[in-house]
Short mmCIF file of C-alpha atoms and ligand atoms in Angstrom, two decimals:
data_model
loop_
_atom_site.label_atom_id
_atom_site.label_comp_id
_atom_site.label_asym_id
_atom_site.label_seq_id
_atom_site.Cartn_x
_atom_site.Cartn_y
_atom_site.Cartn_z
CA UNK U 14 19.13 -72.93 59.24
CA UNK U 15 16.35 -71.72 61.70
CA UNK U 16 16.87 -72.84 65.23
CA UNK U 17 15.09 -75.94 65.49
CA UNK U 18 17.77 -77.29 62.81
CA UNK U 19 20.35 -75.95 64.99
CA UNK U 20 19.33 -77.56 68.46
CA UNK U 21 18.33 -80.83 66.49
CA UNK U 22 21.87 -80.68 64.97
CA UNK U 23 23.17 -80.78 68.79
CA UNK U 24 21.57 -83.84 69.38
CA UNK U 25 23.09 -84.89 66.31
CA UNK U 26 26.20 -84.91 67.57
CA UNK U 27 25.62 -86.72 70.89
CA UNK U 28 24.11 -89.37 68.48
CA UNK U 29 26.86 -89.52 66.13
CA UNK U 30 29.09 -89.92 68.63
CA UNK U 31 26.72 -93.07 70.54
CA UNK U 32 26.39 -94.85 67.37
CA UNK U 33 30.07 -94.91 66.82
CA UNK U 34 30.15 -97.42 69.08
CA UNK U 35 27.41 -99.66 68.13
CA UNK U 36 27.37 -102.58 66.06
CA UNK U 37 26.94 -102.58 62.33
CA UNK U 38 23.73 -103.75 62.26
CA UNK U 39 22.18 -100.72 64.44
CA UNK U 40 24.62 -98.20 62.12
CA UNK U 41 23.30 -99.54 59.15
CA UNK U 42 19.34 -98.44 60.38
CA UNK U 43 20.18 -95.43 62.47
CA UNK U 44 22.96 -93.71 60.76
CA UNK U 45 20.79 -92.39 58.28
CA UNK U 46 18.47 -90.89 60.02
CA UNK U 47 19.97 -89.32 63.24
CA UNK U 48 19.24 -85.26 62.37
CA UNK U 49 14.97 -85.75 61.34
CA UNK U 50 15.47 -82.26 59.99
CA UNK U 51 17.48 -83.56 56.98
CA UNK U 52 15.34 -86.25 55.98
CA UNK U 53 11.49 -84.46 56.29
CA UNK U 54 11.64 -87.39 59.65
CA UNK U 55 11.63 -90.37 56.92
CA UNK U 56 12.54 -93.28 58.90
CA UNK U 57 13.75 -94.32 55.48
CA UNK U 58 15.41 -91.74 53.84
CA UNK U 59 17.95 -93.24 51.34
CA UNK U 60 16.52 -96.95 51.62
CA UNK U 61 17.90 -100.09 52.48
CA UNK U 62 18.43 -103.09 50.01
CA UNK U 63 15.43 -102.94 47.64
CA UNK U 64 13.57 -99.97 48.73
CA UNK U 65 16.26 -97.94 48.15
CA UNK U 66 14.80 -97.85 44.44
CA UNK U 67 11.66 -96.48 46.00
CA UNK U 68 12.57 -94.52 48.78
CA UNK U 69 14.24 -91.65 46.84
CA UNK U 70 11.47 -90.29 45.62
CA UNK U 71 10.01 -89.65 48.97
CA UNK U 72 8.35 -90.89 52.10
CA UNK U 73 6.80 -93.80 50.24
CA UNK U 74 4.81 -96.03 52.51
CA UNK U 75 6.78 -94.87 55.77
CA UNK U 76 4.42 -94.45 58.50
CA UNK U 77 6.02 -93.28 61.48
CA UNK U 78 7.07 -89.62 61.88
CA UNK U 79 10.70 -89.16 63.61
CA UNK U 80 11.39 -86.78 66.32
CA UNK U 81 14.37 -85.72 67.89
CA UNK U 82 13.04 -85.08 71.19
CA UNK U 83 9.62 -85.88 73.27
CA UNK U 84 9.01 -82.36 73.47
CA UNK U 85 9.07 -81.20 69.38
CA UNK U 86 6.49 -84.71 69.52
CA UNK U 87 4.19 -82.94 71.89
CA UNK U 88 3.73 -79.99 70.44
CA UNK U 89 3.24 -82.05 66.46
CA UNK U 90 1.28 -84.27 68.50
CA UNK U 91 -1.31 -81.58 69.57
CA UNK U 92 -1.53 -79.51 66.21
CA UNK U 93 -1.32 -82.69 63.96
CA UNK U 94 1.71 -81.10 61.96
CA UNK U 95 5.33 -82.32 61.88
CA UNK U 96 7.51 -79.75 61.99
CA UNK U 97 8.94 -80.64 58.37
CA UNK U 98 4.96 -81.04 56.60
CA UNK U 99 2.81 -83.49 56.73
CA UNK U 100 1.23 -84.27 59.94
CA UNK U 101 2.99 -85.81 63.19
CA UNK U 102 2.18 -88.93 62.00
CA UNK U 103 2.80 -90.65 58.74
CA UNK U 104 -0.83 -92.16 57.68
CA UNK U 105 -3.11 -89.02 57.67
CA UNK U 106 -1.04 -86.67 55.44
CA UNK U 107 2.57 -86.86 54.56
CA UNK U 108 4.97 -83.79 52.62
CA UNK U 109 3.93 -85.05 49.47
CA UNK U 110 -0.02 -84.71 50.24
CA UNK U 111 0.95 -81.02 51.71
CA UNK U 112 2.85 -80.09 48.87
CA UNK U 113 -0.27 -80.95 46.44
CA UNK U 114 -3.16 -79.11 48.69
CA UNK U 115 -0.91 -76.45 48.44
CA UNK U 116 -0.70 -75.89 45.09
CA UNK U 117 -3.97 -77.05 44.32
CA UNK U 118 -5.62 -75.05 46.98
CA UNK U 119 -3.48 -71.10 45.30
CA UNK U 120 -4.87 -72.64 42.29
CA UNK U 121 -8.53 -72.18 43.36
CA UNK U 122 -7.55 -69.47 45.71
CA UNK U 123 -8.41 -71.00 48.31
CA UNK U 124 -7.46 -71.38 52.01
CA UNK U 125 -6.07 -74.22 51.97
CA UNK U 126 -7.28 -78.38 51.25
CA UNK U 127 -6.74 -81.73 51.88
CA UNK U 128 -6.39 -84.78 50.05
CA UNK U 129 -8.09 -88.44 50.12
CA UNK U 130 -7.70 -91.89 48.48
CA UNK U 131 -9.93 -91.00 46.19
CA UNK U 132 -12.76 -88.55 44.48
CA UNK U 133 -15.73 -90.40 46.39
CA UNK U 134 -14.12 -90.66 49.64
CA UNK U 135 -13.28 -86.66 49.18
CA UNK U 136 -17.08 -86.28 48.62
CA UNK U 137 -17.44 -88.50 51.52
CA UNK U 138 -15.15 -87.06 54.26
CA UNK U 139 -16.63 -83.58 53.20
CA UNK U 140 -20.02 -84.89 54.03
CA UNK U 141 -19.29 -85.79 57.35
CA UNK U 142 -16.98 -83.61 58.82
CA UNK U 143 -20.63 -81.60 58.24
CA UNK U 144 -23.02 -84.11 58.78
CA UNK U 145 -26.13 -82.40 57.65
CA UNK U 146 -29.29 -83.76 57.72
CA UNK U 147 -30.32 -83.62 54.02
CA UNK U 148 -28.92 -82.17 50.96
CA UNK U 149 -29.54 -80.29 48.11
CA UNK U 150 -28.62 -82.33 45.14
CA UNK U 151 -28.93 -82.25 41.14
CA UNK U 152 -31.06 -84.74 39.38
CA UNK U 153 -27.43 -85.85 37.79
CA UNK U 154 -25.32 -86.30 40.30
CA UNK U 155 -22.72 -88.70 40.18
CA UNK U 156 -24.18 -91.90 41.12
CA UNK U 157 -22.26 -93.13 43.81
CA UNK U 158 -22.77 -90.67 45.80
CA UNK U 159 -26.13 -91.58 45.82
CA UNK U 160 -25.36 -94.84 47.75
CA UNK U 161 -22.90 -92.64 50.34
CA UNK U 162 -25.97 -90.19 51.05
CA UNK U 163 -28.20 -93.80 51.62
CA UNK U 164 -26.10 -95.38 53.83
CA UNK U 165 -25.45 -92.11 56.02
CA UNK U 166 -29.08 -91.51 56.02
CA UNK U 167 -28.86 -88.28 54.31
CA UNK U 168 -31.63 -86.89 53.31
CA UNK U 169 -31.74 -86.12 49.70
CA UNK U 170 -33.55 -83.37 48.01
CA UNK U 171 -33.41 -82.85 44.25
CA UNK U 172 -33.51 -80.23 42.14
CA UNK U 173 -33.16 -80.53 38.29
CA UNK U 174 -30.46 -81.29 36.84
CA UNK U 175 -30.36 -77.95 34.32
CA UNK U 176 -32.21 -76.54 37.44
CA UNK U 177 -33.14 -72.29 36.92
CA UNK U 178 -33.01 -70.52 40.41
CA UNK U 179 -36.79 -70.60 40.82
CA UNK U 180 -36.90 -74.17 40.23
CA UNK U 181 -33.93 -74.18 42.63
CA UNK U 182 -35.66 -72.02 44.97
CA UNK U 183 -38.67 -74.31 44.92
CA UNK U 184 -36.35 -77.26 46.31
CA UNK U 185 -34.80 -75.01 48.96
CA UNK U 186 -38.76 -74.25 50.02
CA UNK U 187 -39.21 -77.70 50.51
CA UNK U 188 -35.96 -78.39 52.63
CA UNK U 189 -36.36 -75.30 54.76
CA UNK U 190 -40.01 -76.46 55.69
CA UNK U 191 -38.30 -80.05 57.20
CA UNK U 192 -34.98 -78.60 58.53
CA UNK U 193 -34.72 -74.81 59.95
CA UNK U 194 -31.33 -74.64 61.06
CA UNK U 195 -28.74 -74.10 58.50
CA UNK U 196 -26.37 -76.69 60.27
CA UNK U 197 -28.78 -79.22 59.04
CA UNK U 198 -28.42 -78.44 55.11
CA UNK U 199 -26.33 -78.59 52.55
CA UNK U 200 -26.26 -76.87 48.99
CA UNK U 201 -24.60 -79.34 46.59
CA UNK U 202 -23.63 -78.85 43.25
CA UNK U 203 -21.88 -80.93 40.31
CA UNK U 204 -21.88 -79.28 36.88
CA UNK U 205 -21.89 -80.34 34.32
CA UNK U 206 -23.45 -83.61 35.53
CA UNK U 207 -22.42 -86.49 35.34
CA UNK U 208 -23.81 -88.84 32.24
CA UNK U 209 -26.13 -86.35 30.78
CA UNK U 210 -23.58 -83.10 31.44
CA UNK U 211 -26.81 -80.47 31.93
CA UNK U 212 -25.90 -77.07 33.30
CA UNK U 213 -28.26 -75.43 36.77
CA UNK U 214 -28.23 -71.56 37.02
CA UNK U 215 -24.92 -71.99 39.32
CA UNK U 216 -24.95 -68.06 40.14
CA UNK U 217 -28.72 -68.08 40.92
CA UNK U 218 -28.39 -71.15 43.27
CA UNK U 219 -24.79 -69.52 44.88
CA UNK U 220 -26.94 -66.38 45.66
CA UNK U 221 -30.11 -68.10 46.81
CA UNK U 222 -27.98 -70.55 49.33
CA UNK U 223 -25.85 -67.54 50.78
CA UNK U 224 -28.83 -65.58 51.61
CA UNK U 225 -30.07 -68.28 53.45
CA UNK U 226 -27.36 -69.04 55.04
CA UNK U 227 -26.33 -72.30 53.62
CA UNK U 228 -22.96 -73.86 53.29
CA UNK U 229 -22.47 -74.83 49.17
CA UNK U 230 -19.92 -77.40 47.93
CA UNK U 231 -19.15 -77.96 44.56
CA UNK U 232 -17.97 -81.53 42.67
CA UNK U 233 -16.08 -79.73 40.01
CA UNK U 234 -14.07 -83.17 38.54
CA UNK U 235 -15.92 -82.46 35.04
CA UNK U 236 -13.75 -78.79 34.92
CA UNK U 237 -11.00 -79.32 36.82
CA UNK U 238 -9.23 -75.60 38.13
CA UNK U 239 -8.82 -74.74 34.58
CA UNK U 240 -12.24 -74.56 33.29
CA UNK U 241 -13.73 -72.99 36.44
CA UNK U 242 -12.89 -72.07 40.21
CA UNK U 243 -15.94 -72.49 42.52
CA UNK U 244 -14.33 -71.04 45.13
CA UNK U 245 -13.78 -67.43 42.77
CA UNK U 246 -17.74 -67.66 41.92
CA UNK U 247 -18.45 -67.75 45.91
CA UNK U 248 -18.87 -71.34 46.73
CA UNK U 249 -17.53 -72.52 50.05
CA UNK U 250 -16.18 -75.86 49.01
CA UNK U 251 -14.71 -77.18 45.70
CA UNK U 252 -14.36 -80.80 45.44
CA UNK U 253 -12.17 -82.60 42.60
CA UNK U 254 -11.88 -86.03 41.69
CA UNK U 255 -7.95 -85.94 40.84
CA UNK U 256 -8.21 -89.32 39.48
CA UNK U 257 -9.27 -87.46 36.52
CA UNK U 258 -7.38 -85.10 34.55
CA UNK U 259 -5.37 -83.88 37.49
CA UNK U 260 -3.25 -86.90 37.27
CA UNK U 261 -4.40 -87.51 34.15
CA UNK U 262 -2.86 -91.16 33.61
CA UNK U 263 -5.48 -93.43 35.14
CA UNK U 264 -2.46 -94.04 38.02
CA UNK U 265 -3.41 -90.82 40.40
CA UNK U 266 -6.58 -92.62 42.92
CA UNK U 267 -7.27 -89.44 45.08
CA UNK U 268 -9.79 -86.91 45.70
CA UNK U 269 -8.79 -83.24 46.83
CA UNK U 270 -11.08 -81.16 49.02
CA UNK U 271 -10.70 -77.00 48.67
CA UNK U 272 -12.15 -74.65 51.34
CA UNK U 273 -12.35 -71.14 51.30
CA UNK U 274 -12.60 -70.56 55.09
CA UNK U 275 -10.21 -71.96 57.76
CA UNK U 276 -12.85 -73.10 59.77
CA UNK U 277 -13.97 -75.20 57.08
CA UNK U 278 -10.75 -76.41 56.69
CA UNK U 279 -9.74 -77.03 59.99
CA UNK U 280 -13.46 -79.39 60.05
CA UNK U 281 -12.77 -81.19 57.23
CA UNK U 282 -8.85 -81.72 58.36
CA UNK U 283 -10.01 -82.80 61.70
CA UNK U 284 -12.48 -85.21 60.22
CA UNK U 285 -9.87 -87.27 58.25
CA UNK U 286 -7.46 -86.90 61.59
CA UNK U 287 -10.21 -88.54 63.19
CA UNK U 288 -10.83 -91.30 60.90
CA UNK U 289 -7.44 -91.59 59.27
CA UNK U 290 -9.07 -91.37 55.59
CA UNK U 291 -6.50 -88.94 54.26
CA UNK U 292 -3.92 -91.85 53.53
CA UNK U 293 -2.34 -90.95 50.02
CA UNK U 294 0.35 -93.05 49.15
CA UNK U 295 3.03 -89.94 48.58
CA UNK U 296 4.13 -91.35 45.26
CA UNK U 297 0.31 -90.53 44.23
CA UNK U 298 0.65 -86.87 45.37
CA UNK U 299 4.30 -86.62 44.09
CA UNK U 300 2.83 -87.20 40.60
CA UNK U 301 -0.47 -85.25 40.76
CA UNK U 302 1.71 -82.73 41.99
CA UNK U 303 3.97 -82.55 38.85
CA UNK U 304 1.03 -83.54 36.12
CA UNK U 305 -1.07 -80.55 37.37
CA UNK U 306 1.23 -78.24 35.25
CA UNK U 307 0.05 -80.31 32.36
CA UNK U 308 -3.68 -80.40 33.18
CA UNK U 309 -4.55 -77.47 30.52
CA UNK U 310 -2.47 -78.78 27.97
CA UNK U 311 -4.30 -82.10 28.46
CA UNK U 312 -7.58 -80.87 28.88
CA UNK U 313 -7.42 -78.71 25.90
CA UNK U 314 -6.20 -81.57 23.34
CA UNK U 315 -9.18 -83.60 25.35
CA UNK U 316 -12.14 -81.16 24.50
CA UNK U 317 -10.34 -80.56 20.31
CA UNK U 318 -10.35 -84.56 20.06
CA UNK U 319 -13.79 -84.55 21.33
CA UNK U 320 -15.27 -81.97 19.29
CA UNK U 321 -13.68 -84.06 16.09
CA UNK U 322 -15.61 -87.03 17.56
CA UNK U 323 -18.58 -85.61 17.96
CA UNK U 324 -18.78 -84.40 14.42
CA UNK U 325 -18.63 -87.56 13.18
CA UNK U 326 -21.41 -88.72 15.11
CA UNK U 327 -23.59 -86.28 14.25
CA UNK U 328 -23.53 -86.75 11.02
CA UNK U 329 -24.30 -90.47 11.48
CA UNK U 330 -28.23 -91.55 10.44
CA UNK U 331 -28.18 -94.13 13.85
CA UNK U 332 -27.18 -91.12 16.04
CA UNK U 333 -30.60 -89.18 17.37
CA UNK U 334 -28.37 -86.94 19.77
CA UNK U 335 -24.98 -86.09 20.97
CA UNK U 336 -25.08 -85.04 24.78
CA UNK U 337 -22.49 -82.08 24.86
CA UNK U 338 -23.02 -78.47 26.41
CA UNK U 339 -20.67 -77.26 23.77
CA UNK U 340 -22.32 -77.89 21.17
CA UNK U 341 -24.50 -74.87 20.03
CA UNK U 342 -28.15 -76.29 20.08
CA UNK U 343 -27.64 -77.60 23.75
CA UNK U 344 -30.29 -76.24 26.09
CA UNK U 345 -27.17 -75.58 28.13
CA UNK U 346 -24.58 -73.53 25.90
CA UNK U 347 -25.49 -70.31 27.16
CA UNK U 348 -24.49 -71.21 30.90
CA UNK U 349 -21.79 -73.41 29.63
CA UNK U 350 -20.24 -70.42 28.11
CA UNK U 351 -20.61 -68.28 30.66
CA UNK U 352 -19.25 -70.59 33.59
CA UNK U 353 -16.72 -73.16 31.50
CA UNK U 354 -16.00 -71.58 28.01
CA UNK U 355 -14.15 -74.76 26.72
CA UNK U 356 -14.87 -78.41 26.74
CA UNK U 357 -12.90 -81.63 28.07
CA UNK U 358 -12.80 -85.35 26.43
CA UNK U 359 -16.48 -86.63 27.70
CA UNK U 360 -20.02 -86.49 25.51
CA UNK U 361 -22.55 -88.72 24.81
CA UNK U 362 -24.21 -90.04 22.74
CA UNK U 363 -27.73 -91.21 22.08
CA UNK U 364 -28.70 -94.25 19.50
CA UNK U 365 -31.53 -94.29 17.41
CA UNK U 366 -34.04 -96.00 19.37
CA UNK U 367 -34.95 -98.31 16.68
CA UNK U 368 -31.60 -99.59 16.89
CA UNK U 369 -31.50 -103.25 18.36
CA UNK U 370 -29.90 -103.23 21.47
CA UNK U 371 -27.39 -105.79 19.74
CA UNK U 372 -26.43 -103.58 16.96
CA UNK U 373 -25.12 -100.68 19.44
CA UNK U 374 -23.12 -103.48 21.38
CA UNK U 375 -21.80 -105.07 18.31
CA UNK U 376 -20.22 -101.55 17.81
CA UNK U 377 -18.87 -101.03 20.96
CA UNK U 378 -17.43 -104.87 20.74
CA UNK U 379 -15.69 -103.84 17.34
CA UNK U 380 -14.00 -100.64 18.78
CA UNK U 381 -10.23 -101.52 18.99
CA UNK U 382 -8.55 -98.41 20.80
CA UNK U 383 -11.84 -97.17 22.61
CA UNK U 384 -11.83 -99.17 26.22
CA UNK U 385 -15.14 -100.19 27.72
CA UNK U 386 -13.97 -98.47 31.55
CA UNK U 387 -15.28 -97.01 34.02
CA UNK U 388 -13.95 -93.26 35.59
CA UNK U 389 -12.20 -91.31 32.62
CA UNK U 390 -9.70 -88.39 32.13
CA UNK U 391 -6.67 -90.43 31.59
CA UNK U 392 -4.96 -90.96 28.25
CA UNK U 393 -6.72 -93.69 26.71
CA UNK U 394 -10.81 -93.15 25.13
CA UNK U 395 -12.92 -94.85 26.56
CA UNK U 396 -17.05 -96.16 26.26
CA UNK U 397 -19.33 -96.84 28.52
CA UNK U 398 -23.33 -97.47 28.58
CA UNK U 399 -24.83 -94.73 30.94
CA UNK U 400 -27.83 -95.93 32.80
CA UNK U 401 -29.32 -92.81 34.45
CA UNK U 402 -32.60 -92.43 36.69
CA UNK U 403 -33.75 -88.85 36.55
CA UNK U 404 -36.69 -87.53 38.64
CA UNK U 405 -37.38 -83.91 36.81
CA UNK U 406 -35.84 -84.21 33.42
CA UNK U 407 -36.47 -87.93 31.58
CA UNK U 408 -33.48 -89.25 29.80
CA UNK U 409 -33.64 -89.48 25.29
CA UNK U 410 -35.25 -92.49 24.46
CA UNK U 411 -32.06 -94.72 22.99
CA UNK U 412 -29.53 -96.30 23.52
CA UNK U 413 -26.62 -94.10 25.54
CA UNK U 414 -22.98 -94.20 25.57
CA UNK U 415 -20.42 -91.90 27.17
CA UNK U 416 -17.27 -91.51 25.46
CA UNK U 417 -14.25 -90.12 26.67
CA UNK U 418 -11.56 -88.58 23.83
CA UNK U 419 -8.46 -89.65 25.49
CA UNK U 420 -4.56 -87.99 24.29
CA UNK U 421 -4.42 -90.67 21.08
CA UNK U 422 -4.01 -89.03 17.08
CA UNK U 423 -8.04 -88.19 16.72
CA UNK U 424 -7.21 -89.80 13.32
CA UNK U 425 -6.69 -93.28 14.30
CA UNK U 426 -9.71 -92.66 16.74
CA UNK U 427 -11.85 -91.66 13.71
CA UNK U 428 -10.36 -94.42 11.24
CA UNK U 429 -11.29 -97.07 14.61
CA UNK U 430 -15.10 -95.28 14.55
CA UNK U 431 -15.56 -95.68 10.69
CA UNK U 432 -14.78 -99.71 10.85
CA UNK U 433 -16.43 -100.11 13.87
CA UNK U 434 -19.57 -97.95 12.88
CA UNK U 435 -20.24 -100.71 9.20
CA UNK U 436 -21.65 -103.20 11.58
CA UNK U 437 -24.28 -100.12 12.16
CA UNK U 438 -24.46 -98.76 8.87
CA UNK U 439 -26.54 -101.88 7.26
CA UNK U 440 -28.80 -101.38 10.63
CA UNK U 441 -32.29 -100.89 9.36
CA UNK U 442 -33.40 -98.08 11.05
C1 PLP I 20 -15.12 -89.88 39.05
C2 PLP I 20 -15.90 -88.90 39.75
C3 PLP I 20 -15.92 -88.86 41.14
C4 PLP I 20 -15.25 -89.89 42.00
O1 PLP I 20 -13.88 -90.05 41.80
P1 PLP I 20 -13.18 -91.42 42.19
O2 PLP I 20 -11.76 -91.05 42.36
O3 PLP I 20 -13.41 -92.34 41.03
O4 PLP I 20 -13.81 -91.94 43.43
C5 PLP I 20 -16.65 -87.86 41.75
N1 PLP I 20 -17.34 -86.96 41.04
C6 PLP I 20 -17.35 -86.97 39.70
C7 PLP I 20 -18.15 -85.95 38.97
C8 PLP I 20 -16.65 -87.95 38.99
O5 PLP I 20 -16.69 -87.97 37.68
#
């Protein structure tokens, strides 16, 4: 016991002995709770009538923090930290959320993160606790960022999506002309993209946006830690969408945010103290937290299921093009080996654009295990239309679908493929 347990247990005893004189009523909600340093300062710690079903794995939905004394509430109060995790108050970060930025921030090595509802509102919060003026975006970044950066009157400045570090360079050019000080910029990268999955020159653009100073983030939901660690290759920022294959389950809504520096963590951590965005619901973190050990395991059976998905398409006369930077004829395989080495569940693919629209959708209609969903990682595959704008780099001509290989037998997937590919097969094409 260090010594705040010990003086908290002395006011443990002058409570004990109060409440043994109060009614059963007050016993029945105080009792429990009279040392905070034995229940993390859960108001609800072993649960009363029906949430006691909920309440033992953790501080689910309790929003107030518990202090023994005014003065251990001051001193939470001013650093934002309770004394046993989480912050002093219940709604921006509880134990549960600490415990996961922990261990997802060693896994990056980074400093430390923080954790949000969700992968957009992670890219959001990290956007402004720096409020730049414009940013340096791919040609396929994920979409709805796209409407963030609009609304917050970002300016946006694309590069391509499979950008080289000239090309790259030539984008910077254009930003530096507008905006001088490096406050006002931000280097952005997602790879592989989103939709399309095209590779940039990530260690040309890294080396380009530290010599000029720049701050660089990096969405890395497609890779996840296991496939590749911004923060190793000298990015500032790592962003995940743990909706995906962190949690893994479709049932894990949250976004973490990785910094390298403390004083980009303490901006960002201020930033959702500010606007109370970092509200997890601790059963959320508690299972990100425990599905992380399973991420490579996941990810791995992911990329093999893909990869026997993909075959089949390929060999398929309506097929023009599978969309994969693991496959060996990608424009992107060199890079892709280099930064990511393995694959995850997602590809797509491209329909011969003689096709009828109708024919592609009839397929899709007759797929029985493959949902028609949006986000992906989870355990179930999944199909959805992609409906890209790119400024550099214009998309196939065709019909596109992105597929994600969920955890099902690849078998059944295939034998659900074949009948759902004969409405295709008599396609004239
Ligand atoms: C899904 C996704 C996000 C957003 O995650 P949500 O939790 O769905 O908001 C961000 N970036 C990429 C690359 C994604 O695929």
């Amino acid at each position: 016991m260090n010594n705040k347990v010990q003086e908290s247990s002395i006011k443990y005893e002058a409570r004990r002995e109060f409440l043994a004189h109060c009614l059963p009523k007050t016993r029945l909600l105080q009792e429990p709770i009279f040392d905070p340093y034995l229940v993390s300062g859960h108001p609800n710690p072993s649960g009363l009538g029906d949430a006691a079903r909920f309440s033992q794995t953790g501080s689910w939905g309790q929003s107030s923090v518990l202090f023994s004394d005014l003065e251990t509430y001051r001193t939470a109060d001013k650093c934002g930290k309770a004394p046993y995790g989480g912050a002093e108050y219940g709604i921006p970060q509880t134990p549960e959320a600490d415990a996961v930025c922990k261990k997802i921030a060693a896994l990056h090595n980074g400093h430390g993160a923080v954790i949000c509802p969700s992968g957009l509102s992670a890219i959001g919060a990290t956007l402004d606790a720096f409020s730049p003026k414009a940013i340096l975006i791919p040609d396929n970044v994920y979409g709805p960022m796209i409407r963030f950066l609009n609304r917050r009157r970002i300016e946006q400045i694309r590069y391509p999506a499979g950008a080289s570090a000239d090309e790259f360079h030539s984008a910077l050019l254009k930003a530096r002309s507008k905006y001088s000080e490096c406050e006002d910029l931000l280097v952005y990268i997602e790879a592989p993209g989103s939709g399309t999955f095209e590779i940039p020159d990530i260690d040309g653009i890294i080396a380009i946006a530290q010599n000029a100073k720049l701050r660089t983030v990096m969405d890395n939901t497609w890779a996840s830690h296991i496939r590749f660690k911004p923060l190793e290759y000298g990015l500032d920022i790592a962003i995940q969408a743990t909706t995906k294959y962190e949690g893994g389950y479709g049932d894990t809504p949250s976004g973490v945010v990785i910094a390298k520096h403390p004083e980009d963590l303490k901006i960002i951590a201020d930033e959702l103290r500010a606007t109370g965005n970092g509200a997890v619901a601790p059963t959320t973190c508690s299972r990100i937290f425990h599905r992380i050990d399973s991420t490579e395991e996941r990810l791995n059976q992911h990329a093999d299921t893909a990869k026997r998905l993909i075959d089949w398409f390929l060999e398929k006369p309506f097929v023009t093009a599978v969309l994969s930077p693991t496959l060996s004829n990608s424009p992107y395989h060199e890079r892709f080996k280099r930064y990511f080495g393995q694959g995850n569940g997602l590809f797509s693919v491209v329909f011969h654009r003689d096709l009828p629209v109708q024919h592609v959708e009839n397929f899709v209609a007759a797929l029985n295990l493959f949902w028609v969903a949006e986000s992906w990682g989870g355990h179930l595959s999944l199909v959805l239309p992609v409906h890209a704008k790119r400024e550099f780099t214009p998309l196939p001509d065709g019909y596109i679908l992105r597929f994600h290989a969920g955890l099902e037998d690849y078998q059944d997937l295939l034998r659900d493929l074949n009948q759902a590919a004969a409405c295709l097969e008599n396609s004239a094409i």
